Amino acid sequence: MTAEPTATVVTRFAPSPTGFLHIGSARTALFNWLFARHHGGQFLLRVEDTDRERSTQEAVDAILHGMDWLGLHPDGEIIYQSKRAERHAAVAHQLLAEGKAYHCYASKEELAEMRETARSEGRPMRYDGRWRDRDPSEAPEGVDPVVRFKAPQAGETTIDDAVQGPVTIAHDQLDDMVLLRADGTPTYMLSVVVDDHDMGITHVIRGDDHLTNAFRQYQLYAAMGWNVPTFGHVPLIHGPDGAKLSKRHGALGVEAYQEMGYLPEALRNYLLRLGWGHGDDEIFSTAQAIEWFDMDGVGKSPARFDFAKLESINGHYMREADDTRLALLVAKELSTNAGHALDENEQTRLVQAMPGLKERAKTLVELTDAAGFLFAKRPLEVDEKAQKLLDTDARTLLGRMHGALQSLPDWTVDSLETALRNLGDAENLKFGKIAQPLRAALCGRTTSPGIFDVLVVLGRDESLARIADQTE
Ligand code: GLU
């Protein structure tokens, strides 16, 4: 189905602000955003903050920050569900007035008894409808009733889910759900339907943990005579072992991925691939993702989170990324994590070294680590592996390198390469035998960008001084 773009599509992301922006929710937001953009429609954000105890401003901020970082900008103003409680209640009262809902006075004890019977019979608890047809005159004194929905009891409902296909449930599986609590506050199920209707939502794309809710919601739409949106229930993300995603395997907030050094475009690309496919393609530009995204490409079985794949996609985006942008990100990392604010010279050196550095790093954390040699103070701390390379022979060889390089008229990749290759030939040494100790002396480690690039970026004085520090 490659639907022609229409202006009628309205999607929403409806997080409950009780924690960070979970990686699975971020993917839900992404799918809704892409679907709306693909159809030239609107992508709205509704904060489902009706659980006043558990909802926090901090969590709202984390969600907004995560969406902003991923570039998932909502259209229109943010809707806060808690501010719409009166409207939700009004709908329940309308249903009451139309005989499609009723007051239920069942006590806590009665409900506990129903729960107990259900448990002993090994079936889920279902309210038995004892107040469904009772005359209000039988209401006990001094009890605040809840309002329950008069759900259809016979027949069945089929939802043609955009991901799962047709799913049917028999009405006797659903009891009369509560719409308004005894204190008059609306339940989640009522609020979602009223808000989705009032916001003009045409497509509800969310995790498949909400699939059973969709049937109850469907019945409410029908009772109100409202258009039912198209539902698309996306399988949840699983861990590499096929089990529920654990923290160790990636069940983290988006900000944790930011801290681990992933680029937002890489995480977004990875999340898109996680549960959606377009042939064998792995890398998508934003324009391609918008052009190609549809619900047909969403898989019916849970995708497995794979850090190695995320890293490889991130490596790709790092290599593509602009050097100045990466240098700024590394500088930020250095100043927040190492308390080292780069001066202008250091910043320039970092940009210069970036083409070589970014080839080798899979995350910004690795990139920052690899860039460390640029700003290290002499005499360098030499790590264990590099130390091993710097034996007596290597140190005397470094002395001869120092001599050869010192007299160079200019300090460019070409002249440095010629000088060092000539030295290798004269000493009858393979080039690796020259480069290895030199790298250890210049960087204090055994990995680095190309050795000539390192020399150029460090400059003549610093390079010669670092070599001299290691000669015997
Ligand atoms: N607030 C719900 C959640 O965070 C989502 C509800 C919905 O998408 O309909 O799981």
Tab-separated table of C-alpha atoms and ligand atoms in Angstrom:
chain	number	residue	atom	x	y	z
A	1	MET	CA	0.000	0.000	0.000
A	2	THR	CA	1.670	3.182	-1.102
A	3	ALA	CA	-1.034	5.627	-0.252
A	4	GLU	CA	-0.860	8.972	-1.944
A	5	PRO	CA	-0.059	11.734	0.515
A	6	THR	CA	-3.246	13.240	1.873
A	7	ALA	CA	-3.703	16.107	4.265
A	8	THR	CA	-6.024	14.112	6.475
A	9	VAL	CA	-3.616	12.020	8.493
A	10	VAL	CA	-3.224	12.996	12.144
A	11	THR	CA	-1.084	10.854	14.453
A	12	ARG	CA	-0.092	11.329	18.042
A	13	PHE	CA	2.486	10.233	20.543
A	14	ALA	CA	0.924	9.837	23.983
A	15	PRO	CA	3.571	9.117	26.613
A	16	SER	CA	2.854	8.841	30.313
A	17	PRO	CA	5.442	11.063	32.030
A	18	THR	CA	6.500	8.681	34.751
A	19	GLY	CA	10.183	8.283	33.800
A	20	PHE	CA	12.644	8.903	31.005
A	21	LEU	CA	11.791	8.623	27.301
A	22	HIS	CA	12.157	4.875	26.976
A	23	ILE	CA	13.796	3.583	23.823
A	24	GLY	CA	10.615	1.683	22.884
A	25	SER	CA	8.502	4.819	23.282
A	26	ALA	CA	10.998	6.753	21.199
A	27	ARG	CA	10.446	4.244	18.415
A	28	THR	CA	6.662	4.672	18.763
A	29	ALA	CA	7.131	8.426	18.473
A	30	LEU	CA	9.349	7.950	15.426
A	31	PHE	CA	6.837	5.726	13.628
A	32	ASN	CA	4.026	8.215	14.299
A	33	TRP	CA	6.185	11.105	13.165
A	34	LEU	CA	7.230	9.335	9.954
A	35	PHE	CA	3.714	8.190	9.151
A	36	ALA	CA	2.411	11.741	9.532
A	37	ARG	CA	5.261	13.241	7.516
A	38	HIS	CA	4.870	10.607	4.798
A	39	HIS	CA	1.239	11.585	4.363
A	40	GLY	CA	1.802	15.286	4.719
A	41	GLY	CA	-0.287	15.142	7.887
A	42	GLN	CA	0.168	16.202	11.485
A	43	PHE	CA	2.039	14.642	14.379
A	44	LEU	CA	0.690	15.689	17.784
A	45	LEU	CA	2.022	15.208	21.288
A	46	ARG	CA	-0.265	14.429	24.197
A	47	VAL	CA	1.192	14.084	27.654
A	48	GLU	CA	-0.868	11.505	29.534
A	49	ASP	CA	-0.328	12.905	32.985
A	50	THR	CA	-3.552	11.779	34.636
A	51	ASP	CA	-1.710	9.713	37.217
A	52	ARG	CA	-0.868	12.737	39.354
A	53	GLU	CA	1.164	10.704	41.841
A	54	ARG	CA	3.528	9.226	39.294
A	55	SER	CA	3.699	12.026	36.694
A	56	THR	CA	6.528	14.512	37.139
A	57	GLN	CA	7.683	17.658	35.388
A	58	GLU	CA	11.146	16.103	35.235
A	59	ALA	CA	9.754	13.227	33.194
A	60	VAL	CA	7.896	15.639	30.876
A	61	ASP	CA	11.185	17.498	30.348
A	62	ALA	CA	13.047	14.238	29.645
A	63	ILE	CA	10.448	13.298	27.030
A	64	LEU	CA	10.593	16.707	25.365
A	65	HIS	CA	14.375	16.714	25.415
A	66	GLY	CA	14.563	13.194	23.969
A	67	MET	CA	12.139	14.033	21.155
A	68	ASP	CA	13.950	17.250	20.415
A	69	TRP	CA	17.326	15.499	20.326
A	70	LEU	CA	15.937	12.901	17.918
A	71	GLY	CA	14.422	15.652	15.766
A	72	LEU	CA	10.845	14.481	16.301
A	73	HIS	CA	9.177	17.850	16.556
A	74	PRO	CA	5.450	17.740	17.244
A	75	ASP	CA	2.991	19.971	15.421
A	76	GLY	CA	0.680	22.287	17.278
A	77	GLU	CA	0.624	22.766	20.996
A	78	ILE	CA	1.255	20.032	23.519
A	79	ILE	CA	-1.937	18.642	25.026
A	80	TYR	CA	-1.884	17.785	28.728
A	81	GLN	CA	-4.473	15.126	29.420
A	82	SER	CA	-4.942	16.148	33.061
A	83	LYS	CA	-6.274	19.535	31.952
A	84	ARG	CA	-9.111	17.901	30.067
A	85	ALA	CA	-10.700	15.934	32.915
A	86	GLU	CA	-13.924	17.958	32.772
A	87	ARG	CA	-14.426	17.217	29.122
A	88	HIS	CA	-13.797	13.505	29.759
A	89	ALA	CA	-16.352	13.493	32.560
A	90	ALA	CA	-18.868	15.297	30.343
A	91	VAL	CA	-18.676	12.463	27.834
A	92	ALA	CA	-19.310	9.931	30.587
A	93	HIS	CA	-22.350	11.943	31.672
A	94	GLN	CA	-23.626	12.008	28.124
A	95	LEU	CA	-23.340	8.223	27.962
A	96	LEU	CA	-25.186	8.020	31.293
A	97	ALA	CA	-27.952	10.243	29.983
A	98	GLU	CA	-28.255	8.097	26.866
A	99	GLY	CA	-28.486	4.881	28.896
A	100	LYS	CA	-25.124	3.692	27.564
A	101	ALA	CA	-23.493	3.859	30.966
A	102	TYR	CA	-24.748	3.337	34.498
A	103	HIS	CA	-23.972	3.951	38.138
A	104	CYS	CA	-22.458	1.002	39.926
A	105	TYR	CA	-22.551	0.826	43.735
A	106	ALA	CA	-20.678	-2.458	44.154
A	107	SER	CA	-18.596	-2.264	47.305
A	108	LYS	CA	-14.905	-3.064	47.655
A	109	GLU	CA	-15.856	-6.302	49.382
A	110	GLU	CA	-18.144	-7.347	46.548
A	111	LEU	CA	-15.428	-6.650	43.988
A	112	ALA	CA	-12.892	-8.564	46.060
A	113	GLU	CA	-15.277	-11.507	46.131
A	114	MET	CA	-15.656	-11.405	42.315
A	115	ARG	CA	-11.865	-11.319	42.037
A	116	GLU	CA	-11.546	-14.292	44.376
A	117	THR	CA	-14.130	-16.370	42.498
A	118	ALA	CA	-12.409	-15.568	39.194
A	119	ARG	CA	-9.060	-16.605	40.661
A	120	SER	CA	-10.410	-19.898	41.983
A	121	GLU	CA	-11.946	-20.626	38.567
A	122	GLY	CA	-8.652	-19.726	36.879
A	123	ARG	CA	-10.055	-16.923	34.733
A	124	PRO	CA	-9.407	-13.179	34.634
A	125	MET	CA	-11.517	-10.972	36.889
A	126	ARG	CA	-14.613	-9.654	35.197
A	127	TYR	CA	-17.173	-7.413	36.817
A	128	ASP	CA	-20.422	-9.372	36.714
A	129	GLY	CA	-22.681	-6.495	35.721
A	130	ARG	CA	-24.738	-6.582	38.909
A	131	TRP	CA	-25.762	-2.909	38.677
A	132	ARG	CA	-26.202	-2.904	34.927
A	133	ASP	CA	-29.952	-3.198	34.934
A	134	ARG	CA	-30.817	-2.306	38.483
A	135	ASP	CA	-33.133	0.528	39.257
A	136	PRO	CA	-31.349	3.602	40.693
A	137	SER	CA	-33.898	3.576	43.550
A	138	GLU	CA	-32.065	0.530	44.889
A	139	ALA	CA	-28.888	2.557	45.378
A	140	PRO	CA	-27.485	2.235	48.908
A	141	GLU	CA	-27.380	5.388	51.008
A	142	GLY	CA	-24.162	7.361	51.316
A	143	VAL	CA	-22.204	5.453	48.686
A	144	ASP	CA	-20.545	7.361	45.834
A	145	PRO	CA	-20.995	5.198	42.753
A	146	VAL	CA	-18.592	4.700	39.870
A	147	VAL	CA	-19.865	5.094	36.319
A	148	ARG	CA	-19.526	1.982	34.197
A	149	PHE	CA	-19.846	1.587	30.464
A	150	LYS	CA	-22.696	-0.637	29.305
A	151	ALA	CA	-20.630	-2.793	26.985
A	152	PRO	CA	-22.296	-4.990	24.395
A	153	GLN	CA	-22.565	-8.547	25.725
A	154	ALA	CA	-23.358	-10.596	22.650
A	155	GLY	CA	-21.401	-10.797	19.424
A	156	GLU	CA	-17.836	-9.852	18.735
A	157	THR	CA	-15.675	-6.983	17.514
A	158	THR	CA	-13.054	-7.222	14.801
A	159	ILE	CA	-10.357	-4.616	14.488
A	160	ASP	CA	-8.480	-4.502	11.215
A	161	ASP	CA	-5.132	-3.610	12.707
A	162	ALA	CA	-2.656	-1.998	10.335
A	163	VAL	CA	0.141	-4.177	11.711
A	164	GLN	CA	-1.512	-7.277	13.139
A	165	GLY	CA	-4.227	-7.698	10.512
A	166	PRO	CA	-7.795	-8.525	11.574
A	167	VAL	CA	-8.064	-9.340	15.286
A	168	THR	CA	-11.363	-10.472	16.802
A	169	ILE	CA	-12.553	-10.587	20.370
A	170	ALA	CA	-15.860	-11.989	21.655
A	171	HIS	CA	-17.816	-9.437	23.683
A	172	ASP	CA	-18.226	-11.836	26.585
A	173	GLN	CA	-14.489	-11.417	27.148
A	174	LEU	CA	-14.917	-7.756	28.086
A	175	ASP	CA	-16.709	-6.545	31.186
A	176	ASP	CA	-18.344	-3.195	31.872
A	177	MET	CA	-15.325	-0.981	32.445
A	178	VAL	CA	-15.275	1.984	34.794
A	179	LEU	CA	-15.437	5.376	33.064
A	180	LEU	CA	-15.592	7.628	36.127
A	181	ARG	CA	-14.242	6.714	39.526
A	182	ALA	CA	-16.290	7.299	42.672
A	183	ASP	CA	-14.577	10.691	43.094
A	184	GLY	CA	-15.707	11.677	39.586
A	185	THR	CA	-12.281	11.461	37.959
A	186	PRO	CA	-12.114	9.868	34.507
A	187	THR	CA	-10.275	6.620	33.871
A	188	TYR	CA	-7.456	6.268	31.395
A	189	MET	CA	-9.594	4.319	28.922
A	190	LEU	CA	-12.184	7.097	28.715
A	191	SER	CA	-9.615	9.903	28.521
A	192	VAL	CA	-7.698	8.301	25.661
A	193	VAL	CA	-10.775	7.893	23.503
A	194	VAL	CA	-12.129	11.393	24.150
A	195	ASP	CA	-8.742	12.970	23.510
A	196	ASP	CA	-8.034	10.977	20.359
A	197	HIS	CA	-11.458	11.944	19.070
A	198	ASP	CA	-11.193	15.622	19.991
A	199	MET	CA	-7.676	15.863	18.557
A	200	GLY	CA	-8.908	14.389	15.278
A	201	ILE	CA	-6.517	11.464	15.439
A	202	THR	CA	-6.863	9.275	12.357
A	203	HIS	CA	-4.157	6.695	13.140
A	204	VAL	CA	-3.257	5.319	16.550
A	205	ILE	CA	0.188	3.741	16.259
A	206	ARG	CA	1.496	2.334	19.559
A	207	GLY	CA	2.949	-0.704	21.295
A	208	ASP	CA	1.014	-3.951	21.084
A	209	ASP	CA	0.677	-3.986	24.865
A	210	HIS	CA	-2.316	-1.740	24.130
A	211	LEU	CA	-4.037	-4.129	21.729
A	212	THR	CA	-6.664	-5.377	24.205
A	213	ASN	CA	-7.390	-1.791	25.237
A	214	ALA	CA	-8.198	-1.061	21.600
A	215	PHE	CA	-11.317	-3.245	21.788
A	216	ARG	CA	-12.698	-1.401	24.791
A	217	GLN	CA	-11.827	1.872	23.144
A	218	TYR	CA	-13.523	0.756	19.925
A	219	GLN	CA	-16.752	0.179	21.821
A	220	LEU	CA	-16.629	3.646	23.317
A	221	TYR	CA	-16.188	5.234	19.893
A	222	ALA	CA	-19.142	3.229	18.660
A	223	ALA	CA	-21.308	4.261	21.640
A	224	MET	CA	-20.525	7.924	20.992
A	225	GLY	CA	-21.097	7.527	17.252
A	226	TRP	CA	-17.560	8.687	16.546
A	227	ASN	CA	-15.267	7.586	13.732
A	228	VAL	CA	-12.897	4.901	14.908
A	229	PRO	CA	-9.256	5.654	14.026
A	230	THR	CA	-7.088	3.088	12.299
A	231	PHE	CA	-5.092	1.181	14.889
A	232	GLY	CA	-1.569	-0.083	14.328
A	233	HIS	CA	-0.117	-2.093	17.202
A	234	VAL	CA	3.614	-2.503	16.877
A	235	PRO	CA	5.305	-5.488	18.584
A	236	LEU	CA	7.457	-4.487	21.516
A	237	ILE	CA	11.242	-4.524	21.268
A	238	HIS	CA	12.852	-7.654	22.691
A	239	GLY	CA	16.352	-8.369	23.891
A	240	PRO	CA	18.902	-10.299	21.805
A	241	ASP	CA	17.815	-13.471	23.618
A	242	GLY	CA	14.198	-12.982	22.522
A	243	ALA	CA	13.040	-12.175	26.070
A	244	LYS	CA	11.574	-8.892	27.285
A	245	LEU	CA	14.125	-6.113	26.813
A	246	SER	CA	16.214	-5.783	29.969
A	247	LYS	CA	18.235	-2.759	31.063
A	248	ARG	CA	21.466	-4.571	30.294
A	249	HIS	CA	20.246	-5.202	26.770
A	250	GLY	CA	19.146	-1.672	26.031
A	251	ALA	CA	15.903	-0.920	27.911
A	252	LEU	CA	17.101	2.567	28.710
A	253	GLY	CA	16.089	6.142	28.213
A	254	VAL	CA	17.084	8.045	25.108
A	255	GLU	CA	19.397	10.234	27.198
A	256	ALA	CA	21.419	7.114	28.113
A	257	TYR	CA	22.118	6.605	24.407
A	258	GLN	CA	23.141	10.217	24.113
A	259	GLU	CA	25.539	9.674	27.010
A	260	MET	CA	26.895	6.496	25.456
A	261	GLY	CA	27.971	8.640	22.516
A	262	TYR	CA	25.476	7.866	19.790
A	263	LEU	CA	24.489	10.466	17.236
A	264	PRO	CA	20.757	11.209	17.120
A	265	GLU	CA	20.505	10.451	13.400
A	266	ALA	CA	22.145	7.060	14.001
A	267	LEU	CA	19.817	6.136	16.841
A	268	ARG	CA	16.856	7.234	14.776
A	269	ASN	CA	18.000	5.176	11.796
A	270	TYR	CA	18.544	2.181	14.051
A	271	LEU	CA	15.132	2.532	15.714
A	272	LEU	CA	13.519	2.734	12.313
A	273	ARG	CA	15.138	-0.542	11.263
A	274	LEU	CA	14.039	-2.082	14.528
A	275	GLY	CA	10.632	-3.310	13.502
A	276	TRP	CA	10.350	-1.786	10.050
A	277	GLY	CA	12.037	-2.750	6.828
A	278	HIS	CA	12.470	-1.572	3.270
A	279	GLY	CA	14.120	-4.438	1.394
A	280	ASP	CA	17.646	-4.966	2.673
A	281	ASP	CA	18.346	-1.269	3.173
A	282	GLU	CA	20.071	-0.370	6.425
A	283	ILE	CA	20.874	3.305	6.058
A	284	PHE	CA	18.149	5.847	5.424
A	285	SER	CA	18.319	9.577	5.053
A	286	THR	CA	15.438	11.459	6.670
A	287	ALA	CA	13.993	12.153	3.226
A	288	GLN	CA	14.115	8.465	2.277
A	289	ALA	CA	12.621	7.391	5.594
A	290	ILE	CA	9.732	9.807	5.086
A	291	GLU	CA	9.251	8.714	1.511
A	292	TRP	CA	9.291	5.001	2.228
A	293	PHE	CA	7.705	4.648	5.640
A	294	ASP	CA	4.384	2.852	5.700
A	295	MET	CA	2.599	0.446	8.021
A	296	ASP	CA	3.040	-2.503	5.637
A	297	GLY	CA	6.733	-2.535	6.373
A	298	VAL	CA	6.203	-2.914	10.125
A	299	GLY	CA	6.981	-6.479	11.206
A	300	LYS	CA	4.483	-8.630	13.095
A	301	SER	CA	7.054	-10.260	15.319
A	302	PRO	CA	9.138	-8.481	17.931
A	303	ALA	CA	12.448	-7.069	16.750
A	304	ARG	CA	15.565	-7.841	18.790
A	305	PHE	CA	17.738	-5.073	20.082
A	306	ASP	CA	21.339	-5.427	18.919
A	307	PHE	CA	24.002	-3.072	20.265
A	308	ALA	CA	26.561	-4.234	17.673
A	309	LYS	CA	24.264	-3.156	14.877
A	310	LEU	CA	23.575	0.188	16.515
A	311	GLU	CA	27.328	0.739	16.835
A	312	SER	CA	27.956	-0.076	13.230
A	313	ILE	CA	25.209	2.323	12.097
A	314	ASN	CA	26.626	4.948	14.426
A	315	GLY	CA	30.092	4.410	12.940
A	316	HIS	CA	28.613	5.080	9.530
A	317	TYR	CA	27.017	8.357	10.626
A	318	MET	CA	30.191	9.424	12.420
A	319	ARG	CA	32.224	8.987	9.251
A	320	GLU	CA	29.627	11.003	7.349
A	321	ALA	CA	29.358	13.736	9.950
A	322	ASP	CA	30.836	17.187	9.547
A	323	ASP	CA	34.266	17.538	11.215
A	324	THR	CA	33.476	20.810	12.955
A	325	ARG	CA	30.246	19.401	14.392
A	326	LEU	CA	32.051	16.320	15.720
A	327	ALA	CA	34.818	18.497	17.160
A	328	LEU	CA	32.216	20.546	19.031
A	329	LEU	CA	30.613	17.394	20.408
A	330	VAL	CA	33.994	16.053	21.525
A	331	ALA	CA	34.832	19.423	23.097
A	332	LYS	CA	31.556	19.320	25.001
A	333	GLU	CA	32.273	15.797	26.169
A	334	LEU	CA	35.759	16.850	27.320
A	335	SER	CA	34.516	19.840	29.233
A	336	THR	CA	31.635	18.017	30.955
A	337	ASN	CA	33.418	14.774	31.706
A	338	ALA	CA	37.063	15.734	32.035
A	339	GLY	CA	36.707	19.393	33.034
A	340	HIS	CA	38.944	20.341	30.116
A	341	ALA	CA	37.766	23.376	28.150
A	342	LEU	CA	39.557	23.494	24.799
A	343	ASP	CA	41.227	26.735	23.760
A	344	GLU	CA	41.054	27.955	20.184
A	345	ASN	CA	44.295	26.246	19.123
A	346	GLU	CA	43.221	22.959	20.560
A	347	GLN	CA	39.845	23.268	18.882
A	348	THR	CA	41.538	23.863	15.509
A	349	ARG	CA	43.846	20.918	16.048
A	350	LEU	CA	40.856	18.745	16.872
A	351	VAL	CA	39.044	19.703	13.653
A	352	GLN	CA	42.221	19.005	11.686
A	353	ALA	CA	42.618	15.573	13.226
A	354	MET	CA	38.952	14.674	12.819
A	355	PRO	CA	39.095	12.991	9.378
A	356	GLY	CA	41.573	10.449	10.749
A	357	LEU	CA	39.935	10.117	14.148
A	358	LYS	CA	36.384	9.559	12.988
A	359	GLU	CA	37.377	6.716	10.667
A	360	ARG	CA	38.191	4.569	13.670
A	361	ALA	CA	35.625	5.456	16.333
A	362	LYS	CA	32.201	3.872	16.700
A	363	THR	CA	30.857	6.287	19.319
A	364	LEU	CA	31.528	9.831	20.486
A	365	VAL	CA	32.934	8.380	23.688
A	366	GLU	CA	35.510	6.413	21.692
A	367	LEU	CA	36.165	9.447	19.548
A	368	THR	CA	36.821	11.613	22.602
A	369	ASP	CA	39.107	8.991	24.029
A	370	ALA	CA	40.998	8.668	20.736
A	371	ALA	CA	41.404	12.457	20.556
A	372	GLY	CA	43.027	12.552	23.983
A	373	PHE	CA	46.599	12.445	22.631
A	374	LEU	CA	46.071	15.803	20.952
A	375	PHE	CA	45.792	17.599	24.270
A	376	ALA	CA	47.980	15.407	26.446
A	377	LYS	CA	50.687	17.223	28.394
A	378	ARG	CA	54.325	16.161	28.094
A	379	PRO	CA	55.850	13.916	29.147
A	380	LEU	CA	53.017	11.708	27.930
A	381	GLU	CA	51.479	8.962	29.956
A	382	VAL	CA	52.273	5.863	27.933
A	383	ASP	CA	49.883	2.944	28.234
A	384	GLU	CA	51.060	-0.609	28.864
A	385	LYS	CA	50.876	-1.817	25.284
A	386	ALA	CA	52.728	1.213	23.973
A	387	GLN	CA	55.293	0.866	26.754
A	388	LYS	CA	56.093	-2.646	25.534
A	389	LEU	CA	56.885	-1.289	22.075
A	390	LEU	CA	59.329	1.214	23.464
A	391	ASP	CA	62.227	-1.130	24.160
A	392	THR	CA	65.860	-0.026	23.974
A	393	ASP	CA	66.125	-0.613	20.220
A	394	ALA	CA	62.970	1.349	19.590
A	395	ARG	CA	64.179	4.242	21.736
A	396	THR	CA	67.469	4.521	19.907
A	397	LEU	CA	65.599	4.279	16.616
A	398	LEU	CA	63.399	7.167	17.805
A	399	GLY	CA	66.573	9.134	18.332
A	400	ARG	CA	67.527	8.639	14.700
A	401	MET	CA	63.988	9.546	13.593
A	402	HIS	CA	64.274	12.732	15.584
A	403	GLY	CA	67.452	13.559	13.701
A	404	ALA	CA	65.881	12.854	10.318
A	405	LEU	CA	62.759	14.878	11.003
A	406	GLN	CA	64.434	17.789	12.723
A	407	SER	CA	66.212	18.836	9.550
A	408	LEU	CA	63.124	18.748	7.319
A	409	PRO	CA	62.539	22.059	5.568
A	410	ASP	CA	58.775	21.656	5.717
A	411	TRP	CA	56.394	19.685	7.892
A	412	THR	CA	53.823	18.178	5.512
A	413	VAL	CA	52.412	14.683	5.027
A	414	ASP	CA	54.522	14.321	1.835
A	415	SER	CA	57.837	15.436	3.254
A	416	LEU	CA	57.317	13.455	6.467
A	417	GLU	CA	56.415	10.347	4.531
A	418	THR	CA	59.464	10.603	2.265
A	419	ALA	CA	61.779	11.165	5.203
A	420	LEU	CA	60.437	8.258	7.242
A	421	ARG	CA	60.312	5.844	4.310
A	422	ASN	CA	63.905	6.736	3.417
A	423	LEU	CA	64.918	6.074	6.985
A	424	GLY	CA	63.157	2.688	6.889
A	425	ASP	CA	64.965	1.774	3.679
A	426	ALA	CA	68.315	2.865	5.071
A	427	GLU	CA	67.765	0.841	8.250
A	428	ASN	CA	66.315	-2.078	6.314
A	429	LEU	CA	63.146	-1.929	8.407
A	430	LYS	CA	59.570	-2.501	7.344
A	431	PHE	CA	57.521	0.652	7.672
A	432	GLY	CA	55.541	-0.785	10.594
A	433	LYS	CA	58.722	-0.969	12.643
A	434	ILE	CA	59.114	2.763	12.160
A	435	ALA	CA	55.488	3.718	12.641
A	436	GLN	CA	54.801	1.678	15.771
A	437	PRO	CA	57.314	3.221	18.164
A	438	LEU	CA	56.647	6.618	16.652
A	439	ARG	CA	52.945	6.242	17.386
A	440	ALA	CA	53.702	5.114	20.923
A	441	ALA	CA	55.892	8.178	21.456
A	442	LEU	CA	53.464	10.654	19.902
A	443	CYS	CA	50.200	9.282	21.287
A	444	GLY	CA	51.147	7.142	24.278
A	445	ARG	CA	49.087	4.333	22.777
A	446	THR	CA	49.181	1.832	19.942
A	447	THR	CA	46.196	3.101	17.952
A	448	SER	CA	45.796	6.487	16.324
A	449	PRO	CA	44.911	8.090	13.024
A	450	GLY	CA	47.485	7.715	10.224
A	451	ILE	CA	50.920	8.512	11.609
A	452	PHE	CA	51.691	11.332	9.139
A	453	ASP	CA	48.390	12.978	10.012
A	454	VAL	CA	49.291	12.732	13.684
A	455	LEU	CA	52.650	14.433	13.031
A	456	VAL	CA	51.048	17.211	11.025
A	457	VAL	CA	48.264	17.816	13.507
A	458	LEU	CA	50.639	17.946	16.478
A	459	GLY	CA	53.015	20.238	14.573
A	460	ARG	CA	56.789	20.227	14.392
A	461	ASP	CA	57.682	21.435	17.886
A	462	GLU	CA	55.281	19.261	19.830
A	463	SER	CA	56.043	16.166	17.716
A	464	LEU	CA	59.813	16.537	18.075
A	465	ALA	CA	59.501	17.171	21.792
A	466	ARG	CA	57.331	14.072	22.298
A	467	ILE	CA	59.812	11.967	20.317
A	468	ALA	CA	62.712	13.384	22.293
A	469	ASP	CA	60.938	12.507	25.551
A	470	GLN	CA	61.128	8.830	24.580
A	471	THR	CA	64.641	8.623	23.139
A	472	GLU	CA	67.555	7.173	25.051
B	1	GLU	N1	0.127	6.623	27.713
B	1	GLU	C1	0.245	5.300	27.168
B	1	GLU	C2	1.630	4.759	27.410
B	1	GLU	O1	2.547	5.524	27.660
B	1	GLU	C3	-0.027	5.255	25.667
B	1	GLU	C4	-1.432	5.257	25.346
B	1	GLU	C5	-1.751	5.176	23.878
B	1	GLU	O2	-0.828	5.306	23.049
B	1	GLU	O3	-2.913	5.021	23.558
B	1	GLU	O4	1.826	3.564	27.356
